[in-house]
JSON list of C-alpha atoms in Angstrom, two decimals:
[
{"chain": "A", "resi": 1, "resn": "SER", "atom": "CA", "xyz": [7.83, 6.98, -18.51]},
{"chain": "A", "resi": 2, "resn": "PHE", "atom": "CA", "xyz": [9.71, 5.67, -15.60]},
{"chain": "A", "resi": 3, "resn": "TYR", "atom": "CA", "xyz": [6.37, 4.53, -13.85]},
{"chain": "A", "resi": 4, "resn": "GLY", "atom": "CA", "xyz": [7.05, 0.69, -12.34]},
{"chain": "A", "resi": 5, "resn": "VAL", "atom": "CA", "xyz": [10.99, 1.03, -12.40]},
{"chain": "A", "resi": 6, "resn": "THR", "atom": "CA", "xyz": [11.79, -1.06, -9.59]},
{"chain": "A", "resi": 7, "resn": "GLU", "atom": "CA", "xyz": [14.30, -2.78, -7.69]},
{"chain": "A", "resi": 8, "resn": "ILE", "atom": "CA", "xyz": [15.72, -6.10, -8.56]},
{"chain": "A", "resi": 9, "resn": "PRO", "atom": "CA", "xyz": [15.48, -8.39, -5.68]},
{"chain": "A", "resi": 10, "resn": "GLY", "atom": "CA", "xyz": [18.94, -10.43, -5.00]},
{"chain": "A", "resi": 11, "resn": "GLU", "atom": "CA", "xyz": [22.21, -10.07, -6.54]},
{"chain": "A", "resi": 12, "resn": "GLU", "atom": "CA", "xyz": [21.52, -8.29, -9.49]},
{"chain": "A", "resi": 13, "resn": "HIS", "atom": "CA", "xyz": [20.56, -4.59, -9.63]},
{"chain": "A", "resi": 14, "resn": "ASN", "atom": "CA", "xyz": [18.30, -2.47, -12.08]},
{"chain": "A", "resi": 15, "resn": "PRO", "atom": "CA", "xyz": [20.84, -1.14, -14.57]},
{"chain": "A", "resi": 16, "resn": "THR", "atom": "CA", "xyz": [18.40, 1.78, -14.91]},
{"chain": "A", "resi": 17, "resn": "ILE", "atom": "CA", "xyz": [18.20, 2.85, -10.93]},
{"chain": "A", "resi": 18, "resn": "VAL", "atom": "CA", "xyz": [22.21, 2.40, -11.18]},
{"chain": "A", "resi": 19, "resn": "SER", "atom": "CA", "xyz": [22.62, 4.88, -13.95]},
{"chain": "A", "resi": 20, "resn": "TRP", "atom": "CA", "xyz": [20.57, 7.58, -12.33]},
{"chain": "A", "resi": 21, "resn": "PHE", "atom": "CA", "xyz": [23.17, 7.50, -9.87]},
{"chain": "A", "resi": 22, "resn": "LYS", "atom": "CA", "xyz": [26.00, 7.65, -12.15]},
{"chain": "A", "resi": 23, "resn": "ASP", "atom": "CA", "xyz": [24.50, 10.38, -13.90]},
{"chain": "A", "resi": 24, "resn": "ILE", "atom": "CA", "xyz": [24.37, 12.70, -11.00]},
{"chain": "A", "resi": 25, "resn": "GLY", "atom": "CA", "xyz": [27.76, 12.54, -10.00]},
{"chain": "A", "resi": 26, "resn": "HIS", "atom": "CA", "xyz": [27.67, 9.25, -7.46]},
{"chain": "A", "resi": 27, "resn": "LYS", "atom": "CA", "xyz": [29.26, 6.75, -9.41]},
{"chain": "A", "resi": 28, "resn": "TRP", "atom": "CA", "xyz": [30.45, 5.10, -6.34]},
{"chain": "A", "resi": 29, "resn": "VAL", "atom": "CA", "xyz": [26.91, 3.56, -6.03]},
{"chain": "A", "resi": 30, "resn": "ILE", "atom": "CA", "xyz": [26.82, -0.07, -7.75]},
{"chain": "A", "resi": 31, "resn": "THR", "atom": "CA", "xyz": [23.26, -1.26, -6.24]},
{"chain": "A", "resi": 32, "resn": "ASP", "atom": "CA", "xyz": [19.69, -0.60, -6.58]},
{"chain": "A", "resi": 33, "resn": "GLU", "atom": "CA", "xyz": [19.49, -1.21, -2.72]},
{"chain": "A", "resi": 34, "resn": "THR", "atom": "CA", "xyz": [20.93, 2.23, -1.91]},
{"chain": "A", "resi": 35, "resn": "ALA", "atom": "CA", "xyz": [18.21, 4.60, -0.75]},
{"chain": "A", "resi": 36, "resn": "TRP", "atom": "CA", "xyz": [17.53, 6.12, -4.29]},
{"chain": "A", "resi": 37, "resn": "CYS", "atom": "CA", "xyz": [14.09, 8.48, -3.63]},
{"chain": "A", "resi": 38, "resn": "SER", "atom": "CA", "xyz": [16.58, 11.48, -3.84]},
{"chain": "A", "resi": 39, "resn": "CYS", "atom": "CA", "xyz": [18.77, 9.98, -6.80]},
{"chain": "A", "resi": 40, "resn": "PHE", "atom": "CA", "xyz": [15.39, 10.06, -8.43]},
{"chain": "A", "resi": 41, "resn": "ILE", "atom": "CA", "xyz": [14.41, 13.34, -8.05]},
{"chain": "A", "resi": 42, "resn": "ASN", "atom": "CA", "xyz": [18.12, 14.59, -8.73]},
{"chain": "A", "resi": 43, "resn": "TRP", "atom": "CA", "xyz": [18.20, 12.75, -11.96]},
{"chain": "A", "resi": 44, "resn": "LEU", "atom": "CA", "xyz": [14.82, 14.25, -12.99]},
{"chain": "A", "resi": 45, "resn": "ALA", "atom": "CA", "xyz": [15.80, 17.83, -12.11]},
{"chain": "A", "resi": 46, "resn": "TRP", "atom": "CA", "xyz": [19.33, 17.04, -14.04]},
{"chain": "A", "resi": 47, "resn": "SER", "atom": "CA", "xyz": [17.71, 15.67, -17.01]},
{"chain": "A", "resi": 48, "resn": "LEU", "atom": "CA", "xyz": [15.28, 18.87, -16.98]},
{"chain": "A", "resi": 49, "resn": "ARG", "atom": "CA", "xyz": [18.10, 21.25, -16.40]},
{"chain": "A", "resi": 50, "resn": "LEU", "atom": "CA", "xyz": [16.37, 22.34, -12.92]},
{"chain": "A", "resi": 51, "resn": "GLU", "atom": "CA", "xyz": [18.39, 22.98, -9.54]},
{"chain": "A", "resi": 52, "resn": "MET", "atom": "CA", "xyz": [19.50, 19.62, -7.86]},
{"chain": "A", "resi": 53, "resn": "SER", "atom": "CA", "xyz": [20.46, 18.99, -4.46]},
{"chain": "A", "resi": 54, "resn": "GLY", "atom": "CA", "xyz": [23.03, 16.63, -5.62]},
{"chain": "A", "resi": 55, "resn": "GLN", "atom": "CA", "xyz": [22.99, 14.93, -2.34]},
{"chain": "A", "resi": 56, "resn": "LEU", "atom": "CA", "xyz": [21.58, 11.71, -1.73]},
{"chain": "A", "resi": 57, "resn": "ASP", "atom": "CA", "xyz": [19.69, 12.77, 1.63]},
{"chain": "A", "resi": 58, "resn": "ALA", "atom": "CA", "xyz": [15.72, 13.59, 0.91]},
{"chain": "A", "resi": 59, "resn": "ARG", "atom": "CA", "xyz": [16.05, 16.40, 3.57]},
{"chain": "A", "resi": 60, "resn": "SER", "atom": "CA", "xyz": [18.67, 17.96, 1.54]},
{"chain": "A", "resi": 61, "resn": "TRP", "atom": "CA", "xyz": [15.84, 19.21, -0.76]},
{"chain": "A", "resi": 62, "resn": "LEU", "atom": "CA", "xyz": [15.00, 21.85, 2.05]},
{"chain": "A", "resi": 63, "resn": "GLY", "atom": "CA", "xyz": [17.93, 24.01, 0.82]},
{"chain": "A", "resi": 64, "resn": "VAL", "atom": "CA", "xyz": [16.90, 23.97, -2.90]},
{"chain": "A", "resi": 65, "resn": "GLY", "atom": "CA", "xyz": [14.87, 26.27, -4.94]},
{"chain": "A", "resi": 66, "resn": "ASP", "atom": "CA", "xyz": [11.75, 28.38, -3.34]},
{"chain": "A", "resi": 67, "resn": "PRO", "atom": "CA", "xyz": [9.88, 27.44, -0.36]},
{"chain": "A", "resi": 68, "resn": "ILE", "atom": "CA", "xyz": [6.31, 27.49, -1.35]},
{"chain": "A", "resi": 69, "resn": "THR", "atom": "CA", "xyz": [2.93, 26.59, 0.75]},
{"chain": "A", "resi": 70, "resn": "ASP", "atom": "CA", "xyz": [0.41, 25.94, -2.09]},
{"chain": "A", "resi": 71, "resn": "PRO", "atom": "CA", "xyz": [2.19, 23.18, -4.11]},
{"chain": "A", "resi": 72, "resn": "LEU", "atom": "CA", "xyz": [0.78, 22.35, -7.69]},
{"chain": "A", "resi": 73, "resn": "LYS", "atom": "CA", "xyz": [1.45, 19.02, -9.67]},
{"chain": "A", "resi": 74, "resn": "GLY", "atom": "CA", "xyz": [5.29, 18.23, -9.97]},
{"chain": "A", "resi": 75, "resn": "HIS", "atom": "CA", "xyz": [6.30, 20.56, -7.12]},
{"chain": "A", "resi": 76, "resn": "ILE", "atom": "CA", "xyz": [8.85, 18.99, -5.02]},
{"chain": "A", "resi": 77, "resn": "VAL", "atom": "CA", "xyz": [7.72, 17.63, -1.24]},
{"chain": "A", "resi": 78, "resn": "ILE", "atom": "CA", "xyz": [9.81, 16.57, 1.47]},
{"chain": "A", "resi": 79, "resn": "LEU", "atom": "CA", "xyz": [8.73, 14.38, 4.40]},
{"chain": "A", "resi": 80, "resn": "TRP", "atom": "CA", "xyz": [10.14, 13.45, 7.53]},
{"chain": "A", "resi": 81, "resn": "ARG", "atom": "CA", "xyz": [10.60, 9.69, 8.05]},
{"chain": "A", "resi": 82, "resn": "GLY", "atom": "CA", "xyz": [11.25, 7.74, 11.75]},
{"chain": "A", "resi": 83, "resn": "ASP", "atom": "CA", "xyz": [11.90, 11.32, 13.74]},
{"chain": "A", "resi": 84, "resn": "PRO", "atom": "CA", "xyz": [10.62, 14.72, 13.02]},
{"chain": "A", "resi": 85, "resn": "GLY", "atom": "CA", "xyz": [14.04, 15.88, 14.24]},
{"chain": "A", "resi": 86, "resn": "GLY", "atom": "CA", "xyz": [16.16, 13.54, 12.66]},
{"chain": "A", "resi": 87, "resn": "TRP", "atom": "CA", "xyz": [17.90, 13.21, 9.46]},
{"chain": "A", "resi": 88, "resn": "ARG", "atom": "CA", "xyz": [15.84, 10.67, 7.64]},
{"chain": "A", "resi": 89, "resn": "GLY", "atom": "CA", "xyz": [13.40, 12.01, 5.19]},
{"chain": "A", "resi": 90, "resn": "HIS", "atom": "CA", "xyz": [11.55, 11.22, 1.82]},
{"chain": "A", "resi": 91, "resn": "VAL", "atom": "CA", "xyz": [11.17, 13.23, -1.24]},
{"chain": "A", "resi": 92, "resn": "GLY", "atom": "CA", "xyz": [8.88, 13.00, -4.35]},
{"chain": "A", "resi": 93, "resn": "LEU", "atom": "CA", "xyz": [6.58, 15.00, -6.71]},
{"chain": "A", "resi": 94, "resn": "PHE", "atom": "CA", "xyz": [3.38, 16.59, -5.46]},
{"chain": "A", "resi": 95, "resn": "LEU", "atom": "CA", "xyz": [0.16, 15.29, -6.74]},
{"chain": "A", "resi": 96, "resn": "ARG", "atom": "CA", "xyz": [-2.45, 16.36, -4.41]},
{"chain": "A", "resi": 97, "resn": "THR", "atom": "CA", "xyz": [-3.58, 16.53, -1.03]},
{"chain": "A", "resi": 98, "resn": "GLN", "atom": "CA", "xyz": [-6.83, 14.31, -0.14]},
{"chain": "A", "resi": 99, "resn": "GLY", "atom": "CA", "xyz": [-7.92, 14.87, 3.69]},
{"chain": "A", "resi": 100, "resn": "SER", "atom": "CA", "xyz": [-5.23, 14.16, 5.70]},
{"chain": "A", "resi": 101, "resn": "GLN", "atom": "CA", "xyz": [-2.76, 12.35, 3.08]},
{"chain": "A", "resi": 102, "resn": "ILE", "atom": "CA", "xyz": [-0.32, 13.68, 0.37]},
{"chain": "A", "resi": 103, "resn": "TRP", "atom": "CA", "xyz": [-0.17, 12.20, -2.90]},
{"chain": "A", "resi": 104, "resn": "ILE", "atom": "CA", "xyz": [3.34, 11.79, -4.13]},
{"chain": "A", "resi": 105, "resn": "LEU", "atom": "CA", "xyz": [4.91, 10.35, -7.03]},
{"chain": "A", "resi": 106, "resn": "GLY", "atom": "CA", "xyz": [8.42, 9.20, -6.18]},
{"chain": "A", "resi": 107, "resn": "GLY", "atom": "CA", "xyz": [11.13, 6.84, -6.50]},
{"chain": "A", "resi": 108, "resn": "ASN", "atom": "CA", "xyz": [12.15, 4.27, -3.82]},
{"chain": "A", "resi": 109, "resn": "GLN", "atom": "CA", "xyz": [8.25, 4.17, -2.72]},
{"chain": "A", "resi": 110, "resn": "ASN", "atom": "CA", "xyz": [7.86, 0.41, -1.73]},
{"chain": "A", "resi": 111, "resn": "ASN", "atom": "CA", "xyz": [11.23, -0.25, -3.92]},
{"chain": "A", "resi": 112, "resn": "GLN", "atom": "CA", "xyz": [9.70, 1.40, -7.21]},
{"chain": "A", "resi": 113, "resn": "VAL", "atom": "CA", "xyz": [8.67, 4.55, -9.14]},
{"chain": "A", "resi": 114, "resn": "LYS", "atom": "CA", "xyz": [4.96, 4.83, -7.97]},
{"chain": "A", "resi": 115, "resn": "ILE", "atom": "CA", "xyz": [2.17, 6.92, -6.54]},
{"chain": "A", "resi": 116, "resn": "SER", "atom": "CA", "xyz": [1.83, 6.42, -2.98]},
{"chain": "A", "resi": 117, "resn": "GLN", "atom": "CA", "xyz": [0.11, 8.48, -0.26]},
{"chain": "A", "resi": 118, "resn": "TYR", "atom": "CA", "xyz": [1.66, 9.89, 2.96]},
{"chain": "A", "resi": 119, "resn": "PRO", "atom": "CA", "xyz": [0.45, 11.46, 6.22]},
{"chain": "A", "resi": 120, "resn": "TYR", "atom": "CA", "xyz": [0.22, 15.23, 5.62]},
{"chain": "A", "resi": 121, "resn": "GLU", "atom": "CA", "xyz": [1.56, 15.55, 9.40]},
{"chain": "A", "resi": 122, "resn": "ARG", "atom": "CA", "xyz": [4.93, 14.37, 8.39]},
{"chain": "A", "resi": 123, "resn": "LEU", "atom": "CA", "xyz": [5.26, 17.32, 5.50]},
{"chain": "A", "resi": 124, "resn": "LEU", "atom": "CA", "xyz": [8.44, 19.28, 6.13]},
{"chain": "A", "resi": 125, "resn": "GLY", "atom": "CA", "xyz": [8.05, 21.48, 3.14]},
{"chain": "A", "resi": 126, "resn": "TYR", "atom": "CA", "xyz": [7.33, 22.31, -0.57]},
{"chain": "A", "resi": 127, "resn": "ARG", "atom": "CA", "xyz": [9.84, 23.58, -2.99]},
{"chain": "A", "resi": 128, "resn": "GLU", "atom": "CA", "xyz": [9.88, 25.14, -6.54]},
{"chain": "A", "resi": 129, "resn": "LEU", "atom": "CA", "xyz": [12.76, 24.49, -8.73]},
{"chain": "A", "resi": 130, "resn": "ASN", "atom": "CA", "xyz": [14.14, 27.23, -10.98]},
{"chain": "A", "resi": 131, "resn": "LEU", "atom": "CA", "xyz": [16.36, 26.40, -13.94]},
{"chain": "A", "resi": 132, "resn": "SER", "atom": "CA", "xyz": [19.89, 25.95, -13.26]},
{"chain": "A", "resi": 133, "resn": "VAL", "atom": "CA", "xyz": [22.79, 28.26, -14.10]}
]
């Protein structure tokens, strides 16, 4: 139902995106320009009562849930961005692999919730989330 939610350019900010930050405990975020791929996945996990990373960095998801090697639709996928050994990354929901590409549904993909494909070589890992306690 959030497919197509997008940032608003300029001084205005998408209230839906800003509310996701607030809902997961990051009330200090007041703009939709703050990187929000991890926020979106945290919000989905929170709303489904699944484990959350609670962090806004994509690589924080490498420590949540159980590592898996054969993902199904909806499993968490974590990618590196910029430098494989760096801190930057991207997180979303696995859809499928096709050739050398991973198809991901995620937030902040070209500033919106959408499906995008990424090079498989950027894969850091897949995770399966558990119910939160």
